[in-house]
Tab-separated table of C-alpha atoms in Angstrom:
chain	number	residue	atom	x	y	z
A	22	UNK	CA	-7.602	13.066	-0.351
A	23	UNK	CA	-11.121	12.552	0.926
A	24	UNK	CA	-11.911	11.123	4.261
A	25	UNK	CA	-14.304	8.182	4.883
A	26	UNK	CA	-17.481	9.521	6.260
A	27	UNK	CA	-19.517	6.998	8.366
A	28	UNK	CA	-22.574	7.537	10.472
A	29	UNK	CA	-23.402	7.413	14.236
A	30	UNK	CA	-20.692	6.326	16.599
A	31	UNK	CA	-18.268	5.565	13.861
A	32	UNK	CA	-18.459	9.077	12.525
A	33	UNK	CA	-17.763	10.280	16.055
A	34	UNK	CA	-14.556	8.295	16.299
A	35	UNK	CA	-13.374	9.402	12.913
A	36	UNK	CA	-13.906	13.096	13.571
A	37	UNK	CA	-12.235	13.167	16.895
A	38	UNK	CA	-8.666	13.395	15.466
A	39	UNK	CA	-5.966	14.094	18.006
A	40	UNK	CA	-6.173	12.931	21.575
A	41	UNK	CA	-6.376	16.453	23.087
A	42	UNK	CA	-9.509	17.300	21.057
A	43	UNK	CA	-10.830	13.806	21.947
A	44	UNK	CA	-10.766	14.670	25.620
A	45	UNK	CA	-12.221	18.079	25.100
A	46	UNK	CA	-15.589	16.902	23.830
A	47	UNK	CA	-18.720	17.623	25.860
A	48	UNK	CA	-20.078	15.060	28.300
A	49	UNK	CA	-23.447	14.587	26.608
A	50	UNK	CA	-25.414	11.813	24.949
A	51	UNK	CA	-24.356	13.127	21.556
A	52	UNK	CA	-20.675	13.583	22.516
A	53	UNK	CA	-19.753	11.148	25.265
A	54	UNK	CA	-16.488	11.414	27.187
A	55	UNK	CA	-13.763	8.944	26.329
A	56	UNK	CA	-14.438	6.843	29.437
A	57	UNK	CA	-17.969	6.199	28.184
A	58	UNK	CA	-16.846	5.068	24.713
A	59	UNK	CA	-16.455	1.425	24.271
A	60	UNK	CA	-13.998	-0.350	22.018
A	61	UNK	CA	-17.006	-1.235	19.849
A	62	UNK	CA	-17.576	2.459	19.180
A	63	UNK	CA	-13.925	3.478	18.770
A	64	UNK	CA	-12.377	0.576	16.826
A	65	UNK	CA	-14.388	0.790	13.623
A	66	UNK	CA	-13.624	4.514	13.070
A	67	UNK	CA	-9.913	3.996	13.782
A	68	UNK	CA	-9.544	1.009	11.512
A	69	UNK	CA	-11.373	2.858	8.727
A	70	UNK	CA	-9.081	5.851	9.127
A	71	UNK	CA	-6.195	3.444	8.413
A	72	UNK	CA	-8.124	1.819	5.528
A	73	UNK	CA	-8.865	5.222	4.045
A	74	UNK	CA	-5.186	6.230	3.866
A	75	UNK	CA	-3.918	2.757	2.875
A	76	UNK	CA	-6.556	2.354	0.168
A	77	UNK	CA	-6.322	5.936	-1.124
A	78	UNK	CA	-3.256	8.134	-0.619
A	79	UNK	CA	-0.724	5.310	-0.265
A	80	UNK	CA	-2.349	3.379	-3.144
A	81	UNK	CA	-2.275	6.443	-5.408
A	82	UNK	CA	1.304	7.472	-4.661
A	83	UNK	CA	2.525	3.945	-4.632
A	84	UNK	CA	0.884	3.373	-7.981
A	85	UNK	CA	2.744	6.298	-9.576
A	86	UNK	CA	6.025	5.488	-7.930
A	87	UNK	CA	5.827	1.845	-8.986
A	88	UNK	CA	4.859	2.770	-12.598
A	89	UNK	CA	1.422	1.207	-12.397
A	90	UNK	CA	-0.055	4.595	-13.120
A	91	UNK	CA	0.851	7.644	-15.257
A	92	UNK	CA	-1.002	10.899	-15.689
A	93	UNK	CA	-4.343	11.416	-17.529
A	94	UNK	CA	-4.435	13.533	-20.585
A	95	UNK	CA	-4.402	17.293	-19.866
A	96	UNK	CA	-4.466	17.061	-16.062
A	97	UNK	CA	-1.580	17.784	-13.762
A	98	UNK	CA	-2.698	17.031	-10.174
A	99	UNK	CA	-0.342	14.143	-9.668
A	100	UNK	CA	2.331	15.034	-12.242
A	101	UNK	CA	4.950	15.300	-9.521
A	102	UNK	CA	4.276	11.731	-8.402
A	103	UNK	CA	4.532	10.654	-12.101
A	104	UNK	CA	7.995	12.177	-12.147
A	105	UNK	CA	9.076	10.438	-8.858
A	106	UNK	CA	8.689	13.525	-6.735
A	107	UNK	CA	7.262	13.796	-3.259
A	108	UNK	CA	6.936	16.899	-1.087
A	109	UNK	CA	6.834	17.265	2.657
A	110	UNK	CA	3.561	19.009	2.386
A	111	UNK	CA	1.954	16.412	0.112
A	112	UNK	CA	1.909	13.508	2.579
A	113	UNK	CA	1.163	15.599	5.709
A	114	UNK	CA	-2.551	14.956	5.696
A	115	UNK	CA	-2.156	11.309	5.356
A	116	UNK	CA	0.424	11.256	8.092
A	117	UNK	CA	-1.988	13.051	10.391
A	118	UNK	CA	-4.837	10.694	9.568
A	119	UNK	CA	-2.609	7.749	10.391
A	120	UNK	CA	-1.244	9.139	13.701
A	121	UNK	CA	-4.213	11.026	15.012
A	122	UNK	CA	-7.310	9.251	13.611
A	123	UNK	CA	-5.918	5.643	13.523
A	124	UNK	CA	-3.063	5.289	15.958
A	125	UNK	CA	-4.303	7.653	18.727
A	126	UNK	CA	-7.708	5.999	18.765
A	127	UNK	CA	-6.222	2.432	18.642
A	128	UNK	CA	-4.073	3.461	21.635
A	129	UNK	CA	-7.374	4.070	23.539
A	130	UNK	CA	-8.711	0.748	22.347
A	131	UNK	CA	-5.664	-1.064	23.656
A	132	UNK	CA	-5.900	0.692	26.918
A	133	UNK	CA	-9.601	-0.274	27.301
A	134	UNK	CA	-8.969	-3.827	26.153
A	135	UNK	CA	-6.181	-4.209	28.671
A	136	UNK	CA	-8.364	-2.937	31.522
A	137	UNK	CA	-11.183	-5.342	30.515
A	138	UNK	CA	-8.780	-8.187	29.605
A	139	UNK	CA	-10.488	-8.296	26.241
A	140	UNK	CA	-7.526	-9.956	24.555
A	141	UNK	CA	-9.189	-10.645	21.256
A	142	UNK	CA	-9.838	-6.973	20.795
A	143	UNK	CA	-6.362	-6.206	22.001
A	144	UNK	CA	-4.896	-8.427	19.288
A	145	UNK	CA	-7.072	-6.787	16.540
A	146	UNK	CA	-6.111	-3.365	17.645
A	147	UNK	CA	-2.441	-4.361	17.713
A	148	UNK	CA	-2.676	-5.623	14.118
A	149	UNK	CA	-4.002	-2.266	12.867
A	150	UNK	CA	-1.508	-0.366	14.977
A	151	UNK	CA	1.431	-2.435	13.645
A	152	UNK	CA	0.254	-2.067	10.072
A	153	UNK	CA	0.014	1.792	10.356
A	154	UNK	CA	3.468	2.125	11.943
A	155	UNK	CA	4.999	-0.166	9.287
A	156	UNK	CA	3.495	1.951	6.527
A	157	UNK	CA	5.048	5.039	8.116
A	158	UNK	CA	8.456	3.436	8.269
A	159	UNK	CA	8.119	2.236	4.696
A	160	UNK	CA	7.506	5.833	3.602
A	161	UNK	CA	9.807	7.840	5.778
A	162	UNK	CA	12.423	5.476	7.309
A	163	UNK	CA	12.761	7.051	10.742
A	164	UNK	CA	9.494	7.960	12.536
A	165	UNK	CA	8.405	8.642	16.117
A	166	UNK	CA	7.553	5.360	17.749
A	167	UNK	CA	8.846	4.761	21.287
A	168	UNK	CA	7.818	8.257	22.379
A	169	UNK	CA	4.953	8.639	19.973
A	170	UNK	CA	1.256	9.310	20.730
A	171	UNK	CA	1.947	11.078	24.055
A	172	UNK	CA	-0.001	14.277	24.099
A	173	UNK	CA	2.330	15.657	26.740
A	174	UNK	CA	5.383	15.196	24.477
A	175	UNK	CA	5.306	17.606	21.518
A	176	UNK	CA	8.786	16.561	20.341
A	177	UNK	CA	9.050	12.739	20.419
A	178	UNK	CA	12.210	11.314	19.152
A	179	UNK	CA	12.436	9.745	15.731
A	180	UNK	CA	13.343	6.014	15.960
A	181	UNK	CA	15.346	4.291	13.313
A	182	UNK	CA	13.189	2.191	11.050
A	183	UNK	CA	15.087	-0.974	11.999
A	184	UNK	CA	14.284	-0.439	15.672
A	185	UNK	CA	10.577	0.296	14.905
A	186	UNK	CA	10.321	-2.968	12.933
A	187	UNK	CA	11.852	-4.918	15.858
A	188	UNK	CA	9.365	-3.317	18.156
A	189	UNK	CA	6.420	-4.099	15.887
A	190	UNK	CA	7.331	-7.748	15.645
A	191	UNK	CA	7.533	-7.843	19.459
A	192	UNK	CA	4.155	-6.162	19.734
A	193	UNK	CA	2.563	-8.851	17.484
A	194	UNK	CA	4.212	-11.726	19.465
A	195	UNK	CA	2.966	-10.316	22.779
A	196	UNK	CA	-0.549	-9.775	21.567
A	197	UNK	CA	-0.770	-13.237	20.114
A	198	UNK	CA	0.535	-14.790	23.318
A	199	UNK	CA	-2.436	-13.291	25.150
A	200	UNK	CA	-5.148	-15.175	23.205
A	201	UNK	CA	-6.284	-18.789	23.018
A	202	UNK	CA	-8.195	-18.171	19.802
A	203	UNK	CA	-11.713	-18.479	21.054
A	204	UNK	CA	-11.980	-14.891	22.288
A	205	UNK	CA	-14.451	-12.487	20.663
A	206	UNK	CA	-13.286	-9.252	18.975
A	207	UNK	CA	-15.119	-5.941	19.159
A	208	UNK	CA	-17.126	-4.491	16.281
A	209	UNK	CA	-14.913	-4.192	13.174
A	210	UNK	CA	-15.125	-4.199	9.402
A	211	UNK	CA	-12.013	-6.170	8.463
A	212	UNK	CA	-12.928	-9.545	9.998
A	213	UNK	CA	-16.470	-8.955	11.313
A	214	UNK	CA	-17.793	-11.581	13.757
A	215	UNK	CA	-14.649	-13.590	13.528
A	216	UNK	CA	-12.883	-14.897	16.739
A	217	UNK	CA	-9.392	-14.107	17.782
A	218	UNK	CA	-8.123	-17.214	15.924
A	219	UNK	CA	-8.731	-15.485	12.567
A	220	UNK	CA	-6.848	-12.393	13.870
A	221	UNK	CA	-3.923	-14.641	14.821
A	222	UNK	CA	-3.746	-15.818	11.220
A	223	UNK	CA	-3.763	-12.192	10.027
A	224	UNK	CA	-1.151	-11.234	12.670
A	225	UNK	CA	1.120	-14.033	11.329
A	226	UNK	CA	0.709	-12.765	7.790
A	227	UNK	CA	1.604	-9.281	8.878
A	228	UNK	CA	4.556	-10.642	10.855
A	229	UNK	CA	5.715	-12.566	7.688
A	230	UNK	CA	5.562	-9.298	5.703
A	231	UNK	CA	7.646	-7.535	8.454
A	232	UNK	CA	10.276	-10.207	8.663
A	233	UNK	CA	10.611	-10.842	4.995
A	234	UNK	CA	10.890	-7.118	4.275
A	235	UNK	CA	13.765	-6.809	6.733
A	236	UNK	CA	15.497	-10.138	6.130
A	237	UNK	CA	18.088	-8.698	3.856
A	238	UNK	CA	19.160	-6.227	6.479
A	239	UNK	CA	18.584	-8.049	9.705
A	240	UNK	CA	19.193	-11.682	10.649
A	241	UNK	CA	15.639	-12.934	11.245
A	242	UNK	CA	16.050	-16.410	9.779
A	243	UNK	CA	15.126	-18.283	13.042
A	244	UNK	CA	12.074	-16.231	13.577
A	245	UNK	CA	11.020	-16.826	9.960
A	246	UNK	CA	11.697	-20.545	10.187
A	247	UNK	CA	9.403	-20.916	13.198
A	248	UNK	CA	6.705	-18.795	11.544
A	249	UNK	CA	6.831	-20.739	8.286
A	250	UNK	CA	6.854	-24.011	10.149
A	251	UNK	CA	3.733	-23.049	12.106
A	252	UNK	CA	1.986	-22.345	8.748
A	253	UNK	CA	-0.973	-20.506	10.290
A	254	UNK	CA	-1.746	-17.865	7.691
A	255	UNK	CA	-5.159	-16.752	6.255
A	256	UNK	CA	-6.286	-19.176	3.583
A	257	UNK	CA	-7.533	-16.386	1.368
A	258	UNK	CA	-7.530	-12.665	0.901
A	259	UNK	CA	-8.119	-10.341	3.845
A	260	UNK	CA	-9.785	-7.038	2.858
A	261	UNK	CA	-12.265	-4.406	3.786
A	262	UNK	CA	-15.125	-5.660	1.593
A	263	UNK	CA	-18.875	-5.431	1.883
A	264	UNK	CA	-18.731	-2.260	3.920
A	265	UNK	CA	-18.670	0.341	1.214
A	266	UNK	CA	-21.771	2.234	-0.029
A	267	UNK	CA	-22.537	3.980	-3.336
A	268	UNK	CA	-22.561	7.380	-1.663
A	269	UNK	CA	-20.087	10.184	-1.709
A	270	UNK	CA	-17.684	9.650	1.226
A	271	UNK	CA	-18.800	6.067	1.894
A	272	UNK	CA	-17.555	4.369	-1.242
A	273	UNK	CA	-14.175	2.690	-1.764
A	274	UNK	CA	-11.709	5.496	-1.012
A	275	UNK	CA	-9.645	5.100	-4.179
A	276	UNK	CA	-12.884	5.242	-6.196
A	277	UNK	CA	-14.007	8.403	-4.436
A	278	UNK	CA	-10.612	10.024	-4.727
A	279	UNK	CA	-10.633	10.317	-8.495
A	280	UNK	CA	-13.975	12.086	-8.446
A	281	UNK	CA	-15.740	9.589	-10.584
A	282	UNK	CA	-18.787	10.875	-12.403
A	283	UNK	CA	-21.003	8.842	-10.132
A	284	UNK	CA	-20.676	11.654	-7.563
A	285	UNK	CA	-20.827	14.670	-9.909
A	286	UNK	CA	-17.053	15.107	-10.255
A	287	UNK	CA	-14.983	15.441	-13.441
A	288	UNK	CA	-11.468	15.139	-12.178
A	289	UNK	CA	-9.538	12.157	-13.539
A	290	UNK	CA	-5.870	11.558	-12.887
A	291	UNK	CA	-4.672	7.935	-13.079
A	292	UNK	CA	-4.188	5.890	-16.209
A	293	UNK	CA	-2.576	2.582	-17.016
A	294	UNK	CA	1.256	2.894	-17.233
A	295	UNK	CA	3.049	1.395	-20.181
A	296	UNK	CA	5.554	-0.428	-17.891
A	297	UNK	CA	3.018	-2.808	-16.403
A	298	UNK	CA	1.050	-3.008	-19.675
A	299	UNK	CA	3.988	-4.211	-21.609
A	300	UNK	CA	4.878	-6.826	-18.980
A	301	UNK	CA	1.335	-8.186	-18.972
A	302	UNK	CA	0.808	-8.052	-22.694
A	303	UNK	CA	3.888	-10.309	-23.158
A	304	UNK	CA	2.043	-13.098	-21.453
A	305	UNK	CA	-1.438	-12.261	-22.693
A	306	UNK	CA	-2.128	-11.742	-19.053
A	307	UNK	CA	-5.903	-11.845	-18.331
A	308	UNK	CA	-5.551	-10.054	-15.051
A	309	UNK	CA	-5.128	-6.829	-17.172
A	310	UNK	CA	-8.877	-6.843	-17.857
A	311	UNK	CA	-9.604	-7.198	-14.087
A	312	UNK	CA	-7.121	-4.491	-13.000
A	313	UNK	CA	-7.764	-1.886	-15.653
A	314	UNK	CA	-10.599	-0.801	-18.021
A	315	UNK	CA	-10.067	-0.639	-21.813
A	316	UNK	CA	-10.066	2.796	-23.371
A	317	UNK	CA	-13.171	4.475	-24.614
A	318	UNK	CA	-11.878	5.104	-28.103
A	319	UNK	CA	-11.386	1.583	-29.383
A	320	UNK	CA	-11.978	-0.637	-26.282
A	321	UNK	CA	-8.301	-1.626	-26.303
A	322	UNK	CA	-5.433	-1.238	-23.888
A	323	UNK	CA	-2.844	1.539	-24.192
A	324	UNK	CA	-0.383	2.655	-21.608
A	325	UNK	CA	0.817	6.164	-20.817
A	326	UNK	CA	4.335	7.362	-20.054
A	327	UNK	CA	5.487	8.549	-16.572
A	328	UNK	CA	6.285	12.263	-16.488
A	329	UNK	CA	3.886	13.618	-19.076
A	330	UNK	CA	0.116	14.083	-19.524
A	331	UNK	CA	0.324	14.143	-23.398
A	332	UNK	CA	-1.387	17.556	-23.047
A	333	UNK	CA	-0.100	18.952	-26.422
A	334	UNK	CA	-0.983	15.861	-28.443
A	335	UNK	CA	-3.830	15.835	-30.894
A	336	UNK	CA	-3.639	12.089	-31.277
A	337	UNK	CA	-3.122	10.728	-27.739
A	338	UNK	CA	-6.080	12.406	-26.011
A	339	UNK	CA	-8.319	11.484	-23.133
A	340	UNK	CA	-10.325	8.605	-24.708
A	341	UNK	CA	-7.019	6.898	-25.831
A	342	UNK	CA	-6.048	5.957	-22.326
A	343	UNK	CA	-7.153	3.207	-19.826
A	344	UNK	CA	-8.254	3.784	-16.272
A	345	UNK	CA	-7.756	1.579	-13.158
A	346	UNK	CA	-10.803	-0.615	-12.717
A	347	UNK	CA	-12.566	0.367	-9.482
A	348	UNK	CA	-16.192	0.174	-8.343
A	349	UNK	CA	-17.673	1.866	-5.345
A	350	UNK	CA	-17.720	-1.402	-3.440
A	351	UNK	CA	-14.253	-2.656	-4.550
A	352	UNK	CA	-12.348	-4.188	-1.625
A	353	UNK	CA	-9.465	-2.428	0.068
A	354	UNK	CA	-6.996	-5.249	0.553
A	355	UNK	CA	-5.016	-5.603	3.766
A	356	UNK	CA	-3.133	-8.633	2.414
A	357	UNK	CA	-3.798	-11.233	-0.243
A	358	UNK	CA	-3.009	-14.893	-0.306
A	359	UNK	CA	-0.842	-14.221	-3.353
A	360	UNK	CA	1.344	-11.851	-1.284
A	361	UNK	CA	1.732	-14.454	1.400
A	362	UNK	CA	2.655	-17.097	-1.250
A	363	UNK	CA	5.244	-14.820	-2.776
A	364	UNK	CA	6.835	-14.241	0.606
A	365	UNK	CA	6.899	-18.053	1.098
A	366	UNK	CA	8.539	-18.488	-2.295
A	367	UNK	CA	11.150	-16.021	-1.342
A	368	UNK	CA	11.721	-17.640	2.079
A	369	UNK	CA	12.279	-20.979	0.451
A	370	UNK	CA	14.582	-19.491	-2.178
A	371	UNK	CA	16.711	-17.771	0.482
A	372	UNK	CA	16.716	-20.463	3.185
A	373	UNK	CA	15.128	-23.648	1.945
A	374	UNK	CA	14.382	-25.590	-1.192
A	375	UNK	CA	14.277	-24.193	-4.721
A	376	UNK	CA	11.641	-26.841	-5.512
A	377	UNK	CA	9.463	-25.488	-2.783
A	378	UNK	CA	10.196	-21.997	-3.847
A	379	UNK	CA	9.025	-22.766	-7.369
A	380	UNK	CA	5.836	-24.417	-5.922
A	381	UNK	CA	5.029	-21.293	-3.898
A	382	UNK	CA	5.780	-19.037	-6.831
A	383	UNK	CA	3.219	-21.049	-8.905
A	384	UNK	CA	0.649	-20.940	-6.042
A	385	UNK	CA	1.254	-17.156	-5.770
A	386	UNK	CA	0.418	-16.481	-9.425
A	387	UNK	CA	-2.547	-18.843	-9.271
A	388	UNK	CA	-3.797	-17.048	-6.106
A	389	UNK	CA	-3.447	-13.705	-7.878
A	390	UNK	CA	-5.545	-14.905	-10.801
A	391	UNK	CA	-8.136	-16.169	-8.308
A	392	UNK	CA	-8.307	-12.742	-6.678
A	393	UNK	CA	-8.738	-11.176	-10.103
A	394	UNK	CA	-11.469	-13.697	-10.948
A	395	UNK	CA	-9.894	-14.702	-14.308
A	396	UNK	CA	-8.225	-17.743	-15.830
A	397	UNK	CA	-4.917	-17.980	-17.573
A	398	UNK	CA	-2.237	-18.434	-14.888
A	399	UNK	CA	-0.552	-21.219	-16.990
A	400	UNK	CA	0.166	-18.666	-19.769
A	401	UNK	CA	1.966	-16.450	-17.350
A	402	UNK	CA	3.902	-19.319	-15.891
A	403	UNK	CA	5.000	-20.307	-19.405
A	404	UNK	CA	6.202	-16.856	-20.361
A	405	UNK	CA	7.550	-16.004	-16.884
A	406	UNK	CA	8.711	-19.391	-15.339
A	407	UNK	CA	10.479	-19.532	-12.125
A	408	UNK	CA	14.233	-19.148	-12.607
A	409	UNK	CA	16.155	-20.598	-9.660
A	410	UNK	CA	19.307	-18.903	-10.781
A	411	UNK	CA	17.565	-15.525	-10.720
A	412	UNK	CA	14.772	-16.073	-8.277
A	413	UNK	CA	14.732	-12.484	-7.104
A	414	UNK	CA	13.931	-11.298	-10.585
A	415	UNK	CA	11.204	-13.954	-11.102
A	416	UNK	CA	9.533	-13.166	-7.880
A	417	UNK	CA	10.058	-9.458	-8.137
A	418	UNK	CA	8.498	-9.030	-11.566
A	419	UNK	CA	5.485	-11.151	-10.951
A	420	UNK	CA	4.864	-9.861	-7.436
A	421	UNK	CA	4.932	-6.379	-8.983
A	422	UNK	CA	2.301	-7.441	-11.547
A	423	UNK	CA	0.133	-9.192	-9.004
A	424	UNK	CA	0.042	-6.184	-6.605
A	425	UNK	CA	-0.716	-3.694	-9.425
A	426	UNK	CA	-4.499	-4.219	-9.233
A	427	UNK	CA	-4.873	-4.878	-5.501
A	428	UNK	CA	-2.241	-3.120	-3.429
A	429	UNK	CA	-0.075	-0.543	-5.264
A	430	UNK	CA	1.661	0.680	-2.126
A	431	UNK	CA	2.963	-2.794	-1.260
A	432	UNK	CA	4.064	-3.166	-4.843
A	433	UNK	CA	6.084	0.077	-4.516
A	434	UNK	CA	7.674	-1.222	-1.342
A	435	UNK	CA	8.620	-4.659	-2.785
A	436	UNK	CA	9.850	-2.979	-5.996
A	437	UNK	CA	12.372	-0.974	-3.876
A	438	UNK	CA	13.329	-3.959	-1.860
A	439	UNK	CA	13.612	-6.700	-4.462
A	440	UNK	CA	14.938	-4.243	-7.131
A	441	UNK	CA	12.822	-5.904	-9.819
A	442	UNK	CA	11.564	-4.977	-12.341
A	443	UNK	CA	14.871	-3.190	-13.068
A	444	UNK	CA	15.272	-0.238	-15.334
A	445	UNK	CA	15.694	-1.031	-19.039
A	446	UNK	CA	17.753	0.650	-21.735
A	447	UNK	CA	15.074	3.265	-22.779
A	448	UNK	CA	13.831	6.339	-20.986
A	449	UNK	CA	10.491	8.132	-21.048
A	450	UNK	CA	11.991	10.616	-23.494
A	451	UNK	CA	12.702	7.752	-25.861
A	452	UNK	CA	9.128	6.541	-25.505
A	453	UNK	CA	7.459	9.850	-26.032
A	454	UNK	CA	8.959	12.899	-27.704
A	455	UNK	CA	7.379	16.011	-26.203
A	456	UNK	CA	8.313	18.215	-29.171
A	457	UNK	CA	7.123	15.975	-32.031
A	458	UNK	CA	4.540	14.084	-29.875
A	459	UNK	CA	5.925	10.891	-31.325
A	460	UNK	CA	4.894	7.847	-29.194
A	461	UNK	CA	6.861	4.614	-29.656
A	462	UNK	CA	5.700	2.171	-26.925
A	463	UNK	CA	7.263	-0.853	-28.681
A	464	UNK	CA	10.673	0.333	-27.549
A	465	UNK	CA	9.996	-0.735	-23.963
A	466	UNK	CA	11.239	-4.227	-23.101
A	467	UNK	CA	8.547	-6.162	-21.050
A	468	UNK	CA	9.491	-6.612	-17.438
A	469	UNK	CA	11.398	-3.391	-17.193
A	470	UNK	CA	10.898	0.149	-15.879
A	471	UNK	CA	12.056	3.424	-17.446
A	472	UNK	CA	13.111	6.929	-16.253
A	473	UNK	CA	10.125	9.316	-16.343
A	474	UNK	CA	10.115	12.395	-18.511
A	475	UNK	CA	11.310	15.425	-16.508
A	476	UNK	CA	12.316	13.105	-13.667
A	477	UNK	CA	13.187	14.252	-10.145
A	478	UNK	CA	16.574	15.784	-10.591
A	479	UNK	CA	17.813	14.642	-7.201
A	480	UNK	CA	17.402	11.033	-8.460
A	481	UNK	CA	18.534	11.180	-12.140
A	482	UNK	CA	18.118	8.318	-14.570
A	483	UNK	CA	17.311	4.727	-13.624
A	484	UNK	CA	16.562	5.532	-10.019
A	485	UNK	CA	13.392	4.953	-7.970
A	486	UNK	CA	12.218	7.443	-5.238
A	487	UNK	CA	13.443	5.523	-2.206
A	488	UNK	CA	11.903	7.499	0.678
A	489	UNK	CA	9.771	10.528	1.324
A	490	UNK	CA	10.775	13.787	3.012
A	491	UNK	CA	9.579	13.904	6.646
A	492	UNK	CA	6.001	15.215	6.646
A	493	UNK	CA	5.506	18.867	7.398
A	494	UNK	CA	2.819	18.026	9.900
A	495	UNK	CA	5.474	16.344	12.113
A	496	UNK	CA	8.754	17.996	11.218
A	497	UNK	CA	7.669	21.570	11.507
A	498	UNK	CA	6.621	21.077	15.202
A	499	UNK	CA	9.337	18.681	16.213
A	500	UNK	CA	12.856	19.819	16.839
A	501	UNK	CA	13.979	16.181	17.035
A	502	UNK	CA	13.388	15.734	13.295
A	503	UNK	CA	16.556	14.103	11.751
A	504	UNK	CA	18.387	15.479	8.685
A	505	UNK	CA	16.702	14.170	5.603
A	506	UNK	CA	19.064	11.729	3.887
A	507	UNK	CA	17.700	12.333	0.429
A	508	UNK	CA	15.242	10.960	-2.068
A	509	UNK	CA	17.686	8.339	-3.300
A	510	UNK	CA	18.646	6.953	0.053
A	511	UNK	CA	16.934	3.578	0.618
A	512	UNK	CA	14.837	2.588	3.613
A	513	UNK	CA	16.969	0.261	5.767
A	514	UNK	CA	15.387	-2.873	4.282
A	515	UNK	CA	16.342	-1.871	0.715
A	516	UNK	CA	19.960	-0.895	1.380
């Protein structure tokens, strides 16, 4: 995965990495000591380190594990992801980027903000910190948290994911309690020039995500009721937008990752998966055109099968497949209004009114269409109406579709938690015969998943990859690493 390369002070903060190397830099105008770096210089690099991982590695892997993507003809770089496999070595770099480049530097921002009583900046740094830790829990389950980021402790304990979530909610509450809303926030790319009040809305949306994700495992109904009653969430999408450049290393990280020809590369890996295509085709879903490009061969949409790259086929070759639609300046979404509305629909279905749940479900789909910039939400609502008797399926399937084009990692998380779409009656081997190269996409029922070809043997048929092996970058140096519970063992919120 490629790193975001910025210029000037931002490049400095991105390149510093772990805290020990941060403190070792020379005291010079070109390499100032940490005490001479302001939050304005540190924060942008730290947030972009997070945005890079969230918008690239987590989006790529989440896309494969959620069956948004399958593997491009003849290439094999991500075939293991396509088969629901993850290795401890594969996620190590992303883990290091999150812990060293994002979290270590945000720790410094928090310390400086506290010393200066710059509570708007403190809140913003807390939001990025909480989001990074949540992503780690959602991948690995247990992670270093209470003893993390201490350079004098090489073997921090791994905290249970449930305890980390509780700590993150508390962090958000404490940070929001420090602001009145009028405070300024240091230089940043996510909500540039916005006062603390806008960061409060974002913090509330992040808190909603945390509480709703854990609500099936932890009793957080009272906290959710208070948050929903306050109703102080962002009115629209929140994303890193307008900050990307059409240059290698400065473009949208997902766009850069696949070595698009714009930058002289030829590597291509991700194509549209049949699972999401079939579900969208059933409703003539116009978001398909916003989320994926038609194929080169006939300017039509075709979906690949997880677990194969069609490499021996003479019919289903490179130009037959469709690629994710990304531009150099495509936003990296932190959270969308559609995601908030889906959470509110679920809240109402669990604890409130089914009529309100249906209203939020409708609003969520309409908001997703607005993000995609297309019309046709009514068609989707007709084909996939809200079913109060099976609300989890209604919300699960449509949330999965909505996140396919904006935030594949969150789609993967919600797929594991809500358990919809569920697996259907066919497998990848039924859909594509490797020996005869016979492809029968019509066998797949819309709104279902399927077992990949040559699937991860530790999972077997009709099972999602539930968690990742502890990253080598952490586990190899830490004697406190827990025993790995296995690929099929759910994160606490999906048990």
